[in-house]
PDB file of C-alpha atoms in Angstrom:
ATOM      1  CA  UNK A   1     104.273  87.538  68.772  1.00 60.00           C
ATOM      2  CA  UNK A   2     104.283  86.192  72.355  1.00 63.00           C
ATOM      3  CA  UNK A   3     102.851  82.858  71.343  1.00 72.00           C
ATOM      4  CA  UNK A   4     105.729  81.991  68.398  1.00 69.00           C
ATOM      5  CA  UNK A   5     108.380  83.569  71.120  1.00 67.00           C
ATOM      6  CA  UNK A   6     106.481  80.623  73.165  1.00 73.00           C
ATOM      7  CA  UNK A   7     107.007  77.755  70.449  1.00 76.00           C
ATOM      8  CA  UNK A   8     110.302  78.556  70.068  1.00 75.00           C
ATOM      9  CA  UNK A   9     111.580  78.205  73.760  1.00 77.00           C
ATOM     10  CA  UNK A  10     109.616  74.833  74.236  1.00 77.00           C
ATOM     11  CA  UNK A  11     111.114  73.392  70.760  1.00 80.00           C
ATOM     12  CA  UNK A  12     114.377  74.369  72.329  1.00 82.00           C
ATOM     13  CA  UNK A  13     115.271  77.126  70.066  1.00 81.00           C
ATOM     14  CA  UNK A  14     116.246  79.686  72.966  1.00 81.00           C
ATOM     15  CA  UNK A  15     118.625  82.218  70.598  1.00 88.00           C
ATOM     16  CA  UNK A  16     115.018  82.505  68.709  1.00 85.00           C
ATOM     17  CA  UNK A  17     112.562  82.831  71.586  1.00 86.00           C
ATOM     18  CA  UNK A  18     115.458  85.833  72.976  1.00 90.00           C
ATOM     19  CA  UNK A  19     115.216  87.347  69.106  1.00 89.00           C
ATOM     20  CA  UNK A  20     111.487  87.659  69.930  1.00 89.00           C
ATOM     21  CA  UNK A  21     111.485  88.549  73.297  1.00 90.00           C
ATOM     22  CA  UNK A  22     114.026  91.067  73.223  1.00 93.00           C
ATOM     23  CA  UNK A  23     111.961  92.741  69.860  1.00 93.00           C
ATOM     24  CA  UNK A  24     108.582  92.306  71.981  1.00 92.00           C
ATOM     25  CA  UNK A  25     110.653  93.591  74.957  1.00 95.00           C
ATOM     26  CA  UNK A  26     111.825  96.686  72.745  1.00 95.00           C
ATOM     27  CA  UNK A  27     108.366  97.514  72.405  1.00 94.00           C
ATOM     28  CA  UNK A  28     107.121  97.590  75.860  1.00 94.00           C
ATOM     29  CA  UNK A  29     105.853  94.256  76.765  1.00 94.00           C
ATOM     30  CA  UNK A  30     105.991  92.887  80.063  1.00 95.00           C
ATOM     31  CA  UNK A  31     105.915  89.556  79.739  1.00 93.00           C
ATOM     32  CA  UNK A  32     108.523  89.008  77.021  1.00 93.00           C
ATOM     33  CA  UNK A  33     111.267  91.177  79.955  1.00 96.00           C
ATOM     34  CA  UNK A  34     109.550  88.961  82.473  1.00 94.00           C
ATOM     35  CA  UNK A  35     111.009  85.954  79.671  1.00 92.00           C
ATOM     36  CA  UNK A  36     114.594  87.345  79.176  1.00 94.00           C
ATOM     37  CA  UNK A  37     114.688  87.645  82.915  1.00 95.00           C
ATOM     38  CA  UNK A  38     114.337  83.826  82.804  1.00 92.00           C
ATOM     39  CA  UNK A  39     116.643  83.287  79.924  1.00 92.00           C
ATOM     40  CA  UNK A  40     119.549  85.452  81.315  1.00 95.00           C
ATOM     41  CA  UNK A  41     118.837  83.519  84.735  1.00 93.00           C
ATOM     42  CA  UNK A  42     119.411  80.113  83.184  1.00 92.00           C
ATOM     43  CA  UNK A  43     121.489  81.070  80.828  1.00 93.00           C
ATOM     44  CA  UNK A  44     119.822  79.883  78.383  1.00 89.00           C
ATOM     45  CA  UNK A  45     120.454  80.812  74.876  1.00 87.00           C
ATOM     46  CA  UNK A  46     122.469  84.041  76.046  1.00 92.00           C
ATOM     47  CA  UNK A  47     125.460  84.049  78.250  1.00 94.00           C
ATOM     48  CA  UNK A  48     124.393  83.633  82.281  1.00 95.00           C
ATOM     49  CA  UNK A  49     123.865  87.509  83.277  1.00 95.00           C
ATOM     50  CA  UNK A  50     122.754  88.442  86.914  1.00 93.00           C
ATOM     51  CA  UNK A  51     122.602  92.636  85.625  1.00 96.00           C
ATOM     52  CA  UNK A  52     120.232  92.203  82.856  1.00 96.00           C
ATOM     53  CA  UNK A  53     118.302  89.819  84.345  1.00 95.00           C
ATOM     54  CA  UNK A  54     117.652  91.974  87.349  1.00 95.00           C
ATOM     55  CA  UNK A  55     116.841  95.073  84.643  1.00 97.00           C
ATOM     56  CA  UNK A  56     114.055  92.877  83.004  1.00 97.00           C
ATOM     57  CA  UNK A  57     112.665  91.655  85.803  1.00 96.00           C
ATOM     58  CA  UNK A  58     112.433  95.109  86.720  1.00 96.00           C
ATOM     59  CA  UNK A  59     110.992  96.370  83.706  1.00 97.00           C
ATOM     60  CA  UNK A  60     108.486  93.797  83.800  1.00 97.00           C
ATOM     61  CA  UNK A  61     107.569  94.191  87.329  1.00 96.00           C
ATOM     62  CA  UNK A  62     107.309  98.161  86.281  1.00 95.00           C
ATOM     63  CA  UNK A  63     105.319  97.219  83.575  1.00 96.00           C
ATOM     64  CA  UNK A  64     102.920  95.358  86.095  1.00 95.00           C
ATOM     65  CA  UNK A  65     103.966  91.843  85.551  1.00 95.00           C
ATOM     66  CA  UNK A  66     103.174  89.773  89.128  1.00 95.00           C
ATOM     67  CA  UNK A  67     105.858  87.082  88.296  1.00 94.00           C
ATOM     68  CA  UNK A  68     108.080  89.237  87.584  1.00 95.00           C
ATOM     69  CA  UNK A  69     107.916  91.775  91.298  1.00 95.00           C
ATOM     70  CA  UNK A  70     107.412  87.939  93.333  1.00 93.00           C
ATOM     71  CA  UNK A  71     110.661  87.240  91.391  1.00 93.00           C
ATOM     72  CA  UNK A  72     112.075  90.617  92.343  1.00 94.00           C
ATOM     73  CA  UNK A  73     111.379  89.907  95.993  1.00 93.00           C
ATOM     74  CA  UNK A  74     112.777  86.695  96.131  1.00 92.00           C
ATOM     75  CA  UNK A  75     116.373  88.134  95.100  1.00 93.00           C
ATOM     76  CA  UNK A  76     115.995  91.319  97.732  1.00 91.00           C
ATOM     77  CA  UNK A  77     115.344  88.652  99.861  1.00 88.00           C
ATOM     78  CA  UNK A  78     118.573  86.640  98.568  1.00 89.00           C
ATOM     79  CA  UNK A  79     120.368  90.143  99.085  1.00 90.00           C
ATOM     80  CA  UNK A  80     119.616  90.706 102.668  1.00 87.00           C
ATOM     81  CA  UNK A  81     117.207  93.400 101.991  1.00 89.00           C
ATOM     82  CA  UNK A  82     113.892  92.114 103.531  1.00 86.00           C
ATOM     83  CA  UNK A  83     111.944  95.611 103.741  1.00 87.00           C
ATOM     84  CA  UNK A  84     112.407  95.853  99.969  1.00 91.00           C
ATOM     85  CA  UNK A  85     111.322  92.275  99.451  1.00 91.00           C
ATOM     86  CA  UNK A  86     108.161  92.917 101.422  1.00 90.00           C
ATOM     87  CA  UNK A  87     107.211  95.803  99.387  1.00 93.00           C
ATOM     88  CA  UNK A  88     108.223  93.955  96.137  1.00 94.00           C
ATOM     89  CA  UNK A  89     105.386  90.858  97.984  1.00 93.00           C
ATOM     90  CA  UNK A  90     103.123  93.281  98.513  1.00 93.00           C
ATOM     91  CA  UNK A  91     102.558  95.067  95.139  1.00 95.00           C
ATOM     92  CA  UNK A  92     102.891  91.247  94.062  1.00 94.00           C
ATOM     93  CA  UNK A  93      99.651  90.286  96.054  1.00 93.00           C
ATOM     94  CA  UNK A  94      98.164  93.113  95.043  1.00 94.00           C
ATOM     95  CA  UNK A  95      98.376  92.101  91.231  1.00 93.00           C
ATOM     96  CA  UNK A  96      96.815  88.705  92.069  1.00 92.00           C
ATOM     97  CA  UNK A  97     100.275  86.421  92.531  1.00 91.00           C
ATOM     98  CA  UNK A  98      99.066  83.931  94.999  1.00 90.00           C
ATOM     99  CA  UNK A  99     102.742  82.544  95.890  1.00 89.00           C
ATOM    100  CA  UNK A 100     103.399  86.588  96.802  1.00 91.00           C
ATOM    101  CA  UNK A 101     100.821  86.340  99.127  1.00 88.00           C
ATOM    102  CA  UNK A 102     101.775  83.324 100.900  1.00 89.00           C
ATOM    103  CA  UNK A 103     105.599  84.589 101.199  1.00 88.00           C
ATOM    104  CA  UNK A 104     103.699  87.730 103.043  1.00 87.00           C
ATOM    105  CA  UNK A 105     101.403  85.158 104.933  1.00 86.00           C
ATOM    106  CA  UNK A 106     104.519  83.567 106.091  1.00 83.00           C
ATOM    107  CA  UNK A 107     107.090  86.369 106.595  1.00 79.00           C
ATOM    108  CA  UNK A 108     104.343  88.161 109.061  1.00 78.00           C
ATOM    109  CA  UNK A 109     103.775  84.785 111.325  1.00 78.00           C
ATOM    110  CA  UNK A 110     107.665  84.690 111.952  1.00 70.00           C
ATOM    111  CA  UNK A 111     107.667  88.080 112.541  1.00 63.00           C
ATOM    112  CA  UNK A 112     105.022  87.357 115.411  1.00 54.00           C
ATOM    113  CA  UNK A 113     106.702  84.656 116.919  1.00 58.00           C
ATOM    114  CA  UNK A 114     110.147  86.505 116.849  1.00 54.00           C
ATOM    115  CA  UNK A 115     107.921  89.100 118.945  1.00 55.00           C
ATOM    116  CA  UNK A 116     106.458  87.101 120.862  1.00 54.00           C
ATOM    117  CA  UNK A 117     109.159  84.855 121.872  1.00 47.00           C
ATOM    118  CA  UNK A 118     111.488  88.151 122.603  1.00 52.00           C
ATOM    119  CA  UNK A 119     108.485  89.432 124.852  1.00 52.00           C
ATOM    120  CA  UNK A 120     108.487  85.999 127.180  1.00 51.00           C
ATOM    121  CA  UNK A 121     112.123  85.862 127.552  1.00 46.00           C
ATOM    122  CA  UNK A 122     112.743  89.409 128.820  1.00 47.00           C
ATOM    123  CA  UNK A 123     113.951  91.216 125.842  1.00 43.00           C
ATOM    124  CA  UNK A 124     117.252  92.632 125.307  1.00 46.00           C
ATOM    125  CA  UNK A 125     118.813  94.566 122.369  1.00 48.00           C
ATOM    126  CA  UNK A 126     120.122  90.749 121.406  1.00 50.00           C
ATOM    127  CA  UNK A 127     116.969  89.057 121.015  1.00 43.00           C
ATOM    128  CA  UNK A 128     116.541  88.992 117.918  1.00 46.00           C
ATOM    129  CA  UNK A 129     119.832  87.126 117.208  1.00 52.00           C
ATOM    130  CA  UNK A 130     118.394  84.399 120.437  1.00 45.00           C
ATOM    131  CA  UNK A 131     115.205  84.210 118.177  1.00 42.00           C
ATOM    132  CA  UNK A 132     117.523  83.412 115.255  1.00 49.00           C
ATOM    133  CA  UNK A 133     119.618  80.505 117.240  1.00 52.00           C
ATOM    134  CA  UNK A 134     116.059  79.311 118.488  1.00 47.00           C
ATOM    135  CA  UNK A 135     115.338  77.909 115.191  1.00 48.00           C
ATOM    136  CA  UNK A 136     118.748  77.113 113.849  1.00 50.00           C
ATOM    137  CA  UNK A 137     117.668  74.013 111.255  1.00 47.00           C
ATOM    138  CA  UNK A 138     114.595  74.793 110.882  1.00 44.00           C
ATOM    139  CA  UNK A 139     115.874  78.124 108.514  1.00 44.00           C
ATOM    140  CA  UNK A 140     118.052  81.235 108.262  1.00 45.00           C
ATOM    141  CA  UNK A 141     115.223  84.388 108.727  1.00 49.00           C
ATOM    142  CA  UNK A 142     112.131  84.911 108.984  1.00 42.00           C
ATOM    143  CA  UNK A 143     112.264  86.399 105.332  1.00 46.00           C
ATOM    144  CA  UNK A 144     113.886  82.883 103.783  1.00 46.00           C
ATOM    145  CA  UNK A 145     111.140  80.904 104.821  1.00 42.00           C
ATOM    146  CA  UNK A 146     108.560  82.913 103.146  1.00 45.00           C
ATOM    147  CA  UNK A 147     110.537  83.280  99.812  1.00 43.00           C
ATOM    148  CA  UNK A 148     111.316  78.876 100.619  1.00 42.00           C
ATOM    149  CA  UNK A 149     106.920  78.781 100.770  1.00 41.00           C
ATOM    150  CA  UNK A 150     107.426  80.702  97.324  1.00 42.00           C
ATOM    151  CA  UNK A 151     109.178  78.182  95.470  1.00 42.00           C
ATOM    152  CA  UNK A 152     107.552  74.890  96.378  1.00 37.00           C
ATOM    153  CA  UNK A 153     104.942  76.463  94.382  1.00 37.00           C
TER     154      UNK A 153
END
């Protein structure tokens, strides 16, 4: 089923690739949530829907799809909520996702030279906002540069 869901997204036909994914997705399979995810992301061949995108991705990522949790990382990430994303990275590396692993790889050097660089400059309960100004242009947190390293992939 997941190969003719497959044929008809790359011919274009994306209300027929969601017809199969959402009956594949009825019956349990992670890959054709981790797909609707994609479609209700872009929009494509259903109306634009942030909620049900988010509930795939999640029920792929529960189902143990690695795409799917790196995905779910990058929006905690989006959100603000960075301890969530790491988790999200972690269980992603775990499952093999090599971009999940290089977000982590990334994430954990900031975090070392926000430590460091609060330890030479005799820390105060506002260093880690100094760390942030520090490297103004260069990007926001430590946490948008690894899920950045994520999608040049």
């Amino acid at each position: 089923m997941i190969q003719q869901q497959i044929v008809c997204y790359k011919e274009g036909d994306h209300r027929g690739a969601f017809a199969y994914f959402s009956k594949a997705a009825e019956l349990g399979n992670a890959i054709a949530h981790h797909l609707l995810s994609i479609l209700y992301d872009k929009g494509e061949g259903v109306k634009k829907d942030e909620k049900k995108e988010v509930f795939h991705l999640e029920q792929a990522a529960i189902g143990g799809n690695p795409f799917a949790r790196n995905n779910l990382a990058k929006l905690e990430t989006l959100n603000g909520r960075h301890h969530r994303a790491v988790k999200h990275y972690i269980i992603a590396a775990k499952l093999g996702e090599d971009c999940a692993l290089e977000s982590l790889k990334l994430a954990y050097e900031g975090a070392y030279k926000q430590r460091r660089f609060c330890r030479s400059s005799s820390w105060t309960p506002g260093c880690s906002e100094r760390y942030k100004k520090s490297r103004e242009g260069e990007s926001g947190s430590i946490f948008s540069m690894a899920g950045e390293a994520a999608e040049l992939r």
